[in-house]
Amino acid sequence: MKKQKEGTSAVIAAARELLKKNRRTLSGHTFTIPSQYEYRHQWLWDSCFHAIVLRHFDAKAAEKELISLMASQKKSGMVPHESKYTLLGTELPYTSRITQPPLIARAVLDVYSKSRNRKFLIDVFPRLQLYHKWLEDRREVNGVLKVVDSNESGEDNSVLWDDELTIPLHKTYLRWLTTYVPFFPQKAAIKSVKATAIYADALHCMAEMAMVLGMKQYSNHYKEKSEAVAAAMTAVFKQKDGLYYSRTNKDKPIPYKTNSLFAPMFAGVLSKAEAKKLVGEHLLNEKEFWTPFPIPTVAISEPKFSAKGYWRGPMWININWMLHRALLRYGFKAVAAELLEKTIAAVRKSGFREYYNPLTGEGLGAKQFGWSTLIMDMMLKN
Ligand code: GLC
């Protein structure tokens, strides 16, 4: 027991150190880069994850991270997926034209739940309102969220996009143009289970924040909106087998078993019985998601599964973090604990890497990767 405690505090100490080393200040904004070796800018969902970890030991740094992120917000309300470029030390005046999974409200509420700093909420709430209005106007279709590029989904080369991208992944230069330069149209779109689940949760967070700020009407508005999105998720995505599949632009279900199958649990959309079935039949199934270092982003039973293929199979700690919260939400304490234990085992074996081979725990991609410190949040939540 003592040894286990010491091991846990070593992981926590290493996580704190990593986030400290990856912190940068640019044009007066302080934020955390995902990795010193790659990705030396500010990224939307990365910063949300960084803030969720930082709040445990430095709430001010967590607030600054999110304030810096919101400083990149466009007049329209859009928050870019990537901002704060540097080229040889100079900031370039552009940001990307796509967003990323809308986790900001979740991160803000989590930070507030530690700091209880109302001033922070008062400052960011209007910006969040604008962002969620932009999502409603520009991304909502039939009550669910569409995502206009695989990079916007955060899972850049996910199998979900194989038949959908109008500009394929290998056309890097063209893709760069559509992502960063105005007037190049983006035509791809999928209606995404994962983005919608995160959106429903975010709207629920908005309702809670409005309550804290004494804005009862707004609180009711966001509560109703969150419930409507949750209901739309079931109406649009649920298939005969009870599983939720994302849909193509032409409205066909994309039938691959990916980690998104569990996203409805993150938003609390499934009944307890449905969740039990999903966990029993798919999550704990060694032929699908319960690999030695779970969970693979794509079930190992899928012909497209690739153990080292970036978002086409490897285990990513941000996905495990979402799943861990979803499991706790539904009371699957033992499964959540086992998932955490196995995630820690991968970090002990390979360090804080960008992603991991789900069969061997081998570390892959960028080193000293920021959001992999989410295991700290998982540990402290458990
Ligand atoms: C890659 C990932 C994306 C992440 C970014 C920075 O593009 O696919 O999800 O936000 O790197 O870490």
Short mmCIF file of N, CA, C and O in Angstrom, two decimals, residues 231-355:
data_model
loop_
_atom_site.label_atom_id
_atom_site.label_comp_id
_atom_site.label_asym_id
_atom_site.label_seq_id
_atom_site.Cartn_x
_atom_site.Cartn_y
_atom_site.Cartn_z
N ALA A 231 -31.44 14.58 -26.33
CA ALA A 231 -32.55 13.86 -26.97
C ALA A 231 -32.28 13.69 -28.47
O ALA A 231 -32.51 12.62 -29.06
N ALA A 232 -31.73 14.74 -29.09
CA ALA A 232 -31.42 14.67 -30.52
C ALA A 232 -30.35 13.61 -30.79
O ALA A 232 -30.39 12.91 -31.82
N MET A 233 -29.42 13.47 -29.86
CA MET A 233 -28.37 12.45 -30.03
C MET A 233 -28.98 11.07 -30.24
O MET A 233 -28.58 10.31 -31.12
N THR A 234 -29.96 10.77 -29.39
CA THR A 234 -30.60 9.46 -29.50
C THR A 234 -31.39 9.37 -30.80
O THR A 234 -31.29 8.38 -31.54
N ALA A 235 -32.14 10.42 -31.09
CA ALA A 235 -32.97 10.40 -32.30
C ALA A 235 -32.12 10.23 -33.56
O ALA A 235 -32.47 9.46 -34.47
N VAL A 236 -30.99 10.91 -33.62
CA VAL A 236 -30.20 10.92 -34.85
C VAL A 236 -29.23 9.73 -34.94
O VAL A 236 -29.05 9.15 -36.01
N PHE A 237 -28.60 9.37 -33.82
CA PHE A 237 -27.46 8.45 -33.91
C PHE A 237 -27.76 6.99 -33.54
O PHE A 237 -27.04 6.08 -33.95
N LYS A 238 -28.78 6.74 -32.72
CA LYS A 238 -28.97 5.38 -32.20
C LYS A 238 -29.43 4.43 -33.29
O LYS A 238 -30.39 4.72 -34.01
N GLN A 239 -28.75 3.30 -33.39
CA GLN A 239 -29.09 2.29 -34.39
C GLN A 239 -29.82 1.11 -33.74
O GLN A 239 -29.92 1.03 -32.52
N LYS A 240 -30.25 0.18 -34.58
CA LYS A 240 -31.04 -0.96 -34.08
C LYS A 240 -30.29 -1.76 -33.01
O LYS A 240 -30.87 -2.29 -32.08
N ASP A 241 -28.95 -1.85 -33.18
CA ASP A 241 -28.17 -2.61 -32.20
C ASP A 241 -27.96 -1.84 -30.89
O ASP A 241 -27.24 -2.27 -30.00
N GLY A 242 -28.58 -0.65 -30.77
CA GLY A 242 -28.49 0.13 -29.54
C GLY A 242 -27.24 1.01 -29.49
O GLY A 242 -27.06 1.80 -28.56
N LEU A 243 -26.35 0.89 -30.49
CA LEU A 243 -25.12 1.67 -30.49
C LEU A 243 -25.32 2.99 -31.23
O LEU A 243 -26.17 3.09 -32.12
N TYR A 244 -24.54 3.99 -30.84
CA TYR A 244 -24.63 5.32 -31.46
C TYR A 244 -23.50 5.47 -32.47
O TYR A 244 -22.33 5.40 -32.10
N TYR A 245 -23.87 5.68 -33.73
CA TYR A 245 -22.87 5.85 -34.78
C TYR A 245 -22.96 7.24 -35.39
O TYR A 245 -24.07 7.72 -35.67
N SER A 246 -21.79 7.86 -35.65
CA SER A 246 -21.77 9.15 -36.35
C SER A 246 -22.33 8.95 -37.75
O SER A 246 -22.40 7.82 -38.25
N ARG A 247 -22.73 10.05 -38.41
CA ARG A 247 -23.35 9.94 -39.73
C ARG A 247 -22.63 10.80 -40.75
O ARG A 247 -22.10 11.86 -40.42
N THR A 248 -22.66 10.35 -41.98
CA THR A 248 -22.01 11.11 -43.06
C THR A 248 -22.85 12.34 -43.39
O THR A 248 -24.00 12.47 -42.96
N ASN A 249 -22.25 13.19 -44.21
CA ASN A 249 -22.94 14.37 -44.69
C ASN A 249 -24.25 13.99 -45.40
O ASN A 249 -25.25 14.70 -45.35
N LYS A 250 -24.22 12.81 -46.05
CA LYS A 250 -25.43 12.36 -46.76
C LYS A 250 -26.36 11.58 -45.84
O LYS A 250 -27.28 10.91 -46.27
N ASP A 251 -26.02 11.62 -44.56
CA ASP A 251 -26.86 11.04 -43.52
C ASP A 251 -26.87 9.52 -43.44
O ASP A 251 -27.87 8.91 -43.06
N LYS A 252 -25.74 8.90 -43.77
CA LYS A 252 -25.63 7.44 -43.61
C LYS A 252 -24.82 7.16 -42.35
O LYS A 252 -23.80 7.83 -42.11
N PRO A 253 -25.23 6.16 -41.56
CA PRO A 253 -24.42 5.84 -40.37
C PRO A 253 -23.02 5.34 -40.77
O PRO A 253 -22.88 4.64 -41.77
N ILE A 254 -22.00 5.74 -40.02
CA ILE A 254 -20.63 5.28 -40.28
C ILE A 254 -20.38 4.15 -39.28
O ILE A 254 -20.18 4.40 -38.10
N PRO A 255 -20.41 2.90 -39.78
CA PRO A 255 -20.62 1.78 -38.86
C PRO A 255 -19.37 1.22 -38.14
O PRO A 255 -19.40 0.11 -37.67
N TYR A 256 -18.27 1.98 -38.09
CA TYR A 256 -17.07 1.43 -37.44
C TYR A 256 -17.19 1.54 -35.92
O TYR A 256 -17.66 2.54 -35.40
N LYS A 257 -16.66 0.50 -35.25
CA LYS A 257 -16.65 0.55 -33.78
C LYS A 257 -15.40 1.31 -33.33
O LYS A 257 -14.28 0.81 -33.41
N THR A 258 -15.62 2.55 -32.90
CA THR A 258 -14.50 3.35 -32.40
C THR A 258 -14.82 3.75 -30.96
O THR A 258 -15.91 3.47 -30.45
N ASN A 259 -13.86 4.43 -30.34
CA ASN A 259 -14.07 4.87 -28.95
C ASN A 259 -15.31 5.75 -28.80
O ASN A 259 -15.81 5.92 -27.70
N SER A 260 -15.80 6.32 -29.91
CA SER A 260 -16.99 7.19 -29.83
C SER A 260 -18.23 6.44 -29.36
O SER A 260 -19.21 7.06 -28.95
N LEU A 261 -18.20 5.11 -29.44
CA LEU A 261 -19.36 4.33 -28.97
C LEU A 261 -19.67 4.66 -27.51
O LEU A 261 -20.81 4.57 -27.07
N PHE A 262 -18.61 5.04 -26.74
CA PHE A 262 -18.80 5.28 -25.31
C PHE A 262 -19.13 6.74 -24.99
O PHE A 262 -19.44 7.07 -23.85
N ALA A 263 -19.02 7.61 -26.00
CA ALA A 263 -19.23 9.05 -25.76
C ALA A 263 -20.62 9.37 -25.21
O ALA A 263 -20.76 10.26 -24.37
N PRO A 264 -21.70 8.65 -25.65
CA PRO A 264 -23.01 8.98 -25.08
C PRO A 264 -23.04 8.86 -23.54
O PRO A 264 -23.78 9.59 -22.87
N MET A 265 -22.19 7.99 -22.99
CA MET A 265 -22.14 7.87 -21.52
C MET A 265 -21.55 9.13 -20.89
O MET A 265 -21.89 9.49 -19.77
N PHE A 266 -20.63 9.79 -21.59
CA PHE A 266 -20.02 11.02 -21.06
C PHE A 266 -21.09 12.09 -20.87
O PHE A 266 -21.03 12.89 -19.95
N ALA A 267 -22.07 12.08 -21.77
CA ALA A 267 -23.14 13.08 -21.69
C ALA A 267 -24.34 12.56 -20.89
O ALA A 267 -25.34 13.25 -20.76
N GLY A 268 -24.23 11.36 -20.36
CA GLY A 268 -25.33 10.81 -19.55
C GLY A 268 -26.57 10.48 -20.36
O GLY A 268 -27.69 10.48 -19.84
N VAL A 269 -26.39 10.17 -21.64
CA VAL A 269 -27.54 9.98 -22.53
C VAL A 269 -28.15 8.57 -22.42
O VAL A 269 -29.33 8.37 -22.68
N LEU A 270 -27.33 7.59 -22.03
CA LEU A 270 -27.84 6.20 -21.97
C LEU A 270 -28.55 5.93 -20.64
O LEU A 270 -28.23 6.56 -19.62
N SER A 271 -29.46 4.96 -20.66
CA SER A 271 -30.03 4.51 -19.39
C SER A 271 -28.98 3.63 -18.71
O SER A 271 -28.02 3.19 -19.35
N LYS A 272 -29.19 3.35 -17.43
CA LYS A 272 -28.24 2.51 -16.69
C LYS A 272 -28.13 1.13 -17.36
O LYS A 272 -27.04 0.58 -17.53
N ALA A 273 -29.28 0.60 -17.78
CA ALA A 273 -29.28 -0.73 -18.40
C ALA A 273 -28.54 -0.71 -19.74
O ALA A 273 -27.76 -1.63 -20.04
N GLU A 274 -28.73 0.35 -20.51
CA GLU A 274 -28.02 0.46 -21.80
C GLU A 274 -26.52 0.56 -21.58
O GLU A 274 -25.72 -0.05 -22.30
N ALA A 275 -26.15 1.34 -20.57
CA ALA A 275 -24.72 1.52 -20.28
C ALA A 275 -24.10 0.19 -19.85
O ALA A 275 -22.99 -0.18 -20.26
N LYS A 276 -24.84 -0.56 -19.04
CA LYS A 276 -24.35 -1.84 -18.55
C LYS A 276 -24.08 -2.80 -19.72
O LYS A 276 -23.06 -3.49 -19.78
N LYS A 277 -25.00 -2.79 -20.66
CA LYS A 277 -24.87 -3.65 -21.83
C LYS A 277 -23.66 -3.22 -22.66
O LYS A 277 -22.85 -4.05 -23.09
N LEU A 278 -23.53 -1.92 -22.86
CA LEU A 278 -22.42 -1.39 -23.66
C LEU A 278 -21.07 -1.74 -23.03
O LEU A 278 -20.14 -2.22 -23.71
N VAL A 279 -20.99 -1.55 -21.72
CA VAL A 279 -19.72 -1.83 -21.02
C VAL A 279 -19.43 -3.34 -21.06
O VAL A 279 -18.31 -3.75 -21.37
N GLY A 280 -20.44 -4.14 -20.78
CA GLY A 280 -20.25 -5.59 -20.73
C GLY A 280 -19.92 -6.18 -22.10
O GLY A 280 -19.00 -6.98 -22.24
N GLU A 281 -20.67 -5.76 -23.10
CA GLU A 281 -20.51 -6.41 -24.42
C GLU A 281 -19.36 -5.84 -25.25
O GLU A 281 -18.78 -6.54 -26.07
N HIS A 282 -19.03 -4.57 -25.03
CA HIS A 282 -18.03 -3.95 -25.91
C HIS A 282 -16.77 -3.49 -25.18
O HIS A 282 -15.67 -3.84 -25.57
N LEU A 283 -16.95 -2.72 -24.10
CA LEU A 283 -15.75 -2.20 -23.42
C LEU A 283 -14.92 -3.35 -22.82
O LEU A 283 -13.72 -3.45 -23.05
N LEU A 284 -15.57 -4.22 -22.09
CA LEU A 284 -14.82 -5.29 -21.41
C LEU A 284 -14.60 -6.51 -22.30
O LEU A 284 -14.20 -7.57 -21.82
N ASN A 285 -14.84 -6.33 -23.57
CA ASN A 285 -14.67 -7.42 -24.52
C ASN A 285 -13.22 -7.43 -25.05
O ASN A 285 -12.78 -6.47 -25.70
N GLU A 286 -12.50 -8.51 -24.73
CA GLU A 286 -11.07 -8.55 -25.11
C GLU A 286 -10.87 -8.60 -26.62
O GLU A 286 -9.78 -8.35 -27.11
N LYS A 287 -11.91 -8.92 -27.34
CA LYS A 287 -11.79 -8.95 -28.80
C LYS A 287 -12.11 -7.58 -29.41
O LYS A 287 -12.00 -7.40 -30.61
N GLU A 288 -12.54 -6.64 -28.59
CA GLU A 288 -12.84 -5.30 -29.11
C GLU A 288 -12.01 -4.21 -28.42
O GLU A 288 -11.00 -3.76 -28.95
N PHE A 289 -12.38 -3.83 -27.19
CA PHE A 289 -11.72 -2.69 -26.57
C PHE A 289 -10.88 -3.01 -25.34
O PHE A 289 -10.11 -2.18 -24.88
N TRP A 290 -11.04 -4.19 -24.76
CA TRP A 290 -10.31 -4.45 -23.50
C TRP A 290 -8.97 -5.13 -23.78
O TRP A 290 -8.74 -6.28 -23.48
N THR A 291 -8.08 -4.37 -24.38
CA THR A 291 -6.74 -4.87 -24.73
C THR A 291 -5.84 -4.77 -23.49
O THR A 291 -6.25 -4.17 -22.49
N PRO A 292 -4.61 -5.26 -23.55
CA PRO A 292 -3.73 -5.14 -22.37
C PRO A 292 -3.54 -3.69 -21.90
O PRO A 292 -3.41 -3.44 -20.71
N PHE A 293 -3.52 -2.73 -22.83
CA PHE A 293 -3.42 -1.31 -22.46
C PHE A 293 -4.60 -0.57 -23.09
O PHE A 293 -4.46 0.09 -24.11
N PRO A 294 -5.77 -0.72 -22.48
CA PRO A 294 -6.99 -0.17 -23.11
C PRO A 294 -7.03 1.36 -22.95
O PRO A 294 -6.35 1.91 -22.10
N ILE A 295 -7.92 2.03 -23.77
CA ILE A 295 -8.68 1.38 -24.82
C ILE A 295 -8.12 1.81 -26.17
O ILE A 295 -7.66 2.97 -26.31
N PRO A 296 -8.15 0.89 -27.13
CA PRO A 296 -7.76 1.30 -28.47
C PRO A 296 -8.79 2.29 -29.01
O PRO A 296 -9.98 2.17 -28.69
N THR A 297 -8.34 3.26 -29.81
CA THR A 297 -9.29 4.24 -30.36
C THR A 297 -10.25 3.57 -31.34
O THR A 297 -11.35 4.04 -31.55
N VAL A 298 -9.79 2.48 -31.96
CA VAL A 298 -10.64 1.69 -32.86
C VAL A 298 -10.61 0.25 -32.34
O VAL A 298 -9.54 -0.25 -31.98
N ALA A 299 -11.77 -0.41 -32.29
CA ALA A 299 -11.82 -1.78 -31.76
C ALA A 299 -10.85 -2.67 -32.55
O ALA A 299 -10.75 -2.54 -33.78
N ILE A 300 -10.17 -3.58 -31.84
CA ILE A 300 -9.19 -4.42 -32.54
C ILE A 300 -9.87 -5.41 -33.50
O ILE A 300 -9.22 -5.98 -34.36
N SER A 301 -11.18 -5.56 -33.36
CA SER A 301 -11.92 -6.43 -34.28
C SER A 301 -12.14 -5.77 -35.65
O SER A 301 -12.52 -6.44 -36.61
N GLU A 302 -11.93 -4.48 -35.73
CA GLU A 302 -12.14 -3.76 -37.00
C GLU A 302 -10.97 -4.02 -37.96
O GLU A 302 -9.81 -3.83 -37.56
N PRO A 303 -11.26 -4.38 -39.20
CA PRO A 303 -10.15 -4.58 -40.16
C PRO A 303 -9.28 -3.34 -40.30
O PRO A 303 -8.10 -3.44 -40.62
N LYS A 304 -9.81 -2.18 -40.05
CA LYS A 304 -9.04 -0.94 -40.18
C LYS A 304 -8.15 -0.67 -38.96
O LYS A 304 -7.37 0.29 -38.96
N PHE A 305 -8.29 -1.47 -37.89
CA PHE A 305 -7.48 -1.24 -36.69
C PHE A 305 -5.99 -1.29 -37.02
O PHE A 305 -5.52 -2.17 -37.72
N SER A 306 -5.25 -0.31 -36.48
CA SER A 306 -3.80 -0.29 -36.69
C SER A 306 -3.15 0.13 -35.37
O SER A 306 -3.37 1.26 -34.89
N ALA A 307 -2.36 -0.78 -34.77
CA ALA A 307 -1.86 -0.59 -33.40
C ALA A 307 -1.01 0.66 -33.23
O ALA A 307 -0.92 1.23 -32.14
N LYS A 308 -0.36 1.11 -34.34
CA LYS A 308 0.49 2.30 -34.22
C LYS A 308 -0.03 3.44 -35.08
O LYS A 308 0.69 4.40 -35.36
N GLY A 309 -1.26 3.33 -35.54
CA GLY A 309 -1.78 4.22 -36.58
C GLY A 309 -2.39 5.52 -36.10
O GLY A 309 -3.43 5.93 -36.60
N TYR A 310 -1.78 6.18 -35.14
CA TYR A 310 -2.23 7.49 -34.67
C TYR A 310 -3.66 7.38 -34.12
O TYR A 310 -3.86 6.72 -33.10
N TRP A 311 -4.68 7.94 -34.77
CA TRP A 311 -6.05 7.82 -34.24
C TRP A 311 -6.76 6.59 -34.82
O TRP A 311 -7.98 6.48 -34.72
N ARG A 312 -6.03 5.68 -35.42
CA ARG A 312 -6.67 4.51 -36.04
C ARG A 312 -6.47 3.24 -35.21
O ARG A 312 -6.55 2.14 -35.72
N GLY A 313 -6.20 3.41 -33.93
CA GLY A 313 -6.01 2.23 -33.09
C GLY A 313 -5.36 2.50 -31.74
O GLY A 313 -5.82 1.97 -30.73
N PRO A 314 -4.30 3.31 -31.70
CA PRO A 314 -3.62 3.50 -30.42
C PRO A 314 -4.50 4.00 -29.27
O PRO A 314 -5.58 4.56 -29.50
N MET A 315 -3.98 3.80 -28.07
CA MET A 315 -4.64 4.32 -26.87
C MET A 315 -4.17 5.76 -26.68
O MET A 315 -2.99 6.06 -26.80
N TRP A 316 -5.14 6.65 -26.40
CA TRP A 316 -4.85 8.06 -26.11
C TRP A 316 -5.40 8.35 -24.72
O TRP A 316 -6.55 8.00 -24.42
N ILE A 317 -4.63 9.09 -23.92
CA ILE A 317 -5.06 9.27 -22.53
C ILE A 317 -6.26 10.23 -22.40
O ILE A 317 -7.07 10.08 -21.49
N ASN A 318 -6.43 11.16 -23.34
CA ASN A 318 -7.61 12.04 -23.23
C ASN A 318 -8.90 11.24 -23.45
O ASN A 318 -9.93 11.52 -22.85
N ILE A 319 -8.82 10.22 -24.30
CA ILE A 319 -10.00 9.38 -24.54
C ILE A 319 -10.28 8.54 -23.27
O ILE A 319 -11.43 8.39 -22.85
N ASN A 320 -9.21 8.03 -22.66
CA ASN A 320 -9.41 7.27 -21.42
C ASN A 320 -9.98 8.16 -20.32
O ASN A 320 -10.80 7.72 -19.50
N TRP A 321 -9.55 9.41 -20.30
CA TRP A 321 -10.06 10.36 -19.30
C TRP A 321 -11.58 10.54 -19.46
O TRP A 321 -12.33 10.47 -18.49
N MET A 322 -12.02 10.72 -20.71
CA MET A 322 -13.47 10.87 -20.97
C MET A 322 -14.23 9.63 -20.53
O MET A 322 -15.27 9.70 -19.90
N LEU A 323 -13.65 8.49 -20.88
CA LEU A 323 -14.30 7.22 -20.54
C LEU A 323 -14.35 7.01 -19.03
O LEU A 323 -15.36 6.55 -18.48
N HIS A 324 -13.25 7.36 -18.37
CA HIS A 324 -13.17 7.23 -16.92
C HIS A 324 -14.28 8.04 -16.25
O HIS A 324 -15.00 7.54 -15.37
N ARG A 325 -14.45 9.28 -16.69
CA ARG A 325 -15.53 10.10 -16.13
C ARG A 325 -16.90 9.50 -16.43
O ARG A 325 -17.79 9.51 -15.59
N ALA A 326 -17.03 8.98 -17.64
CA ALA A 326 -18.31 8.38 -18.03
C ALA A 326 -18.61 7.17 -17.15
O ALA A 326 -19.75 6.99 -16.68
N LEU A 327 -17.60 6.35 -16.89
CA LEU A 327 -17.80 5.15 -16.07
C LEU A 327 -18.19 5.54 -14.64
O LEU A 327 -19.10 4.94 -14.05
N LEU A 328 -17.51 6.55 -14.10
CA LEU A 328 -17.84 6.98 -12.73
C LEU A 328 -19.25 7.55 -12.68
O LEU A 328 -19.98 7.33 -11.72
N ARG A 329 -19.61 8.27 -13.71
CA ARG A 329 -20.95 8.86 -13.77
C ARG A 329 -22.03 7.79 -13.63
O ARG A 329 -23.08 8.00 -13.03
N TYR A 330 -21.76 6.62 -14.23
CA TYR A 330 -22.74 5.52 -14.20
C TYR A 330 -22.49 4.53 -13.06
O TYR A 330 -23.11 3.48 -13.00
N GLY A 331 -21.51 4.84 -12.21
CA GLY A 331 -21.26 3.99 -11.04
C GLY A 331 -20.45 2.74 -11.31
O GLY A 331 -20.42 1.83 -10.47
N PHE A 332 -19.74 2.67 -12.46
CA PHE A 332 -18.88 1.50 -12.72
C PHE A 332 -17.51 1.73 -12.07
O PHE A 332 -16.49 1.89 -12.76
N LYS A 333 -17.50 1.73 -10.74
CA LYS A 333 -16.28 2.11 -10.02
C LYS A 333 -15.12 1.16 -10.28
O LYS A 333 -13.98 1.59 -10.49
N ALA A 334 -15.42 -0.13 -10.26
CA ALA A 334 -14.33 -1.11 -10.41
C ALA A 334 -13.73 -1.05 -11.81
O ALA A 334 -12.51 -1.11 -11.98
N VAL A 335 -14.58 -0.89 -12.81
CA VAL A 335 -14.08 -0.82 -14.19
C VAL A 335 -13.25 0.46 -14.36
O VAL A 335 -12.17 0.45 -14.97
N ALA A 336 -13.73 1.57 -13.77
CA ALA A 336 -12.99 2.84 -13.85
C ALA A 336 -11.62 2.67 -13.20
O ALA A 336 -10.60 3.12 -13.74
N ALA A 337 -11.59 1.99 -12.06
CA ALA A 337 -10.32 1.81 -11.34
C ALA A 337 -9.36 0.96 -12.17
O ALA A 337 -8.15 1.24 -12.23
N GLU A 338 -9.90 -0.05 -12.83
CA GLU A 338 -9.03 -0.92 -13.64
C GLU A 338 -8.49 -0.16 -14.87
O GLU A 338 -7.32 -0.30 -15.24
N LEU A 339 -9.36 0.64 -15.45
CA LEU A 339 -8.92 1.45 -16.60
C LEU A 339 -7.79 2.38 -16.18
O LEU A 339 -6.76 2.50 -16.86
N LEU A 340 -7.96 2.99 -15.02
CA LEU A 340 -6.94 3.92 -14.52
C LEU A 340 -5.62 3.17 -14.27
O LEU A 340 -4.55 3.61 -14.69
N GLU A 341 -5.74 2.03 -13.62
CA GLU A 341 -4.54 1.23 -13.30
C GLU A 341 -3.77 0.88 -14.58
O GLU A 341 -2.55 1.00 -14.65
N LYS A 342 -4.50 0.49 -15.60
CA LYS A 342 -3.85 0.09 -16.86
C LYS A 342 -3.27 1.31 -17.59
O LYS A 342 -2.28 1.19 -18.31
N THR A 343 -3.92 2.45 -17.42
CA THR A 343 -3.40 3.67 -18.05
C THR A 343 -2.10 4.08 -17.34
O THR A 343 -1.11 4.45 -17.98
N ILE A 344 -2.11 3.98 -16.02
CA ILE A 344 -0.89 4.29 -15.26
C ILE A 344 0.23 3.34 -15.68
O ILE A 344 1.39 3.75 -15.83
N ALA A 345 -0.12 2.08 -15.90
CA ALA A 345 0.90 1.09 -16.30
C ALA A 345 1.56 1.52 -17.61
O ALA A 345 2.79 1.40 -17.77
N ALA A 346 0.79 2.05 -18.54
CA ALA A 346 1.37 2.50 -19.82
C ALA A 346 2.31 3.67 -19.58
O ALA A 346 3.41 3.73 -20.16
N VAL A 347 1.91 4.59 -18.70
CA VAL A 347 2.76 5.76 -18.42
C VAL A 347 4.03 5.32 -17.69
O VAL A 347 5.13 5.80 -17.97
N ARG A 348 3.90 4.39 -16.76
CA ARG A 348 5.10 3.89 -16.05
C ARG A 348 6.06 3.24 -17.04
O ARG A 348 7.27 3.40 -16.96
N LYS A 349 5.49 2.53 -17.98
CA LYS A 349 6.33 1.82 -18.95
C LYS A 349 6.98 2.78 -19.93
O LYS A 349 8.16 2.65 -20.24
N SER A 350 6.24 3.77 -20.41
CA SER A 350 6.72 4.55 -21.56
C SER A 350 6.78 6.05 -21.34
O SER A 350 7.16 6.79 -22.26
N GLY A 351 6.39 6.54 -20.16
CA GLY A 351 6.40 7.99 -19.93
C GLY A 351 5.16 8.66 -20.51
O GLY A 351 4.25 7.99 -21.00
N PHE A 352 5.15 9.99 -20.45
CA PHE A 352 3.98 10.75 -20.95
C PHE A 352 4.13 10.95 -22.44
O PHE A 352 4.61 11.98 -22.90
N ARG A 353 3.69 9.98 -23.19
CA ARG A 353 3.79 10.06 -24.65
C ARG A 353 2.46 10.53 -25.24
O ARG A 353 1.44 10.56 -24.56
N GLU A 354 2.50 10.88 -26.51
CA GLU A 354 1.29 11.38 -27.17
C GLU A 354 0.23 10.28 -27.26
O GLU A 354 -0.95 10.49 -26.98
N TYR A 355 0.66 9.07 -27.63
CA TYR A 355 -0.27 7.94 -27.72
C TYR A 355 0.51 6.65 -27.53
O TYR A 355 1.74 6.67 -27.47
#
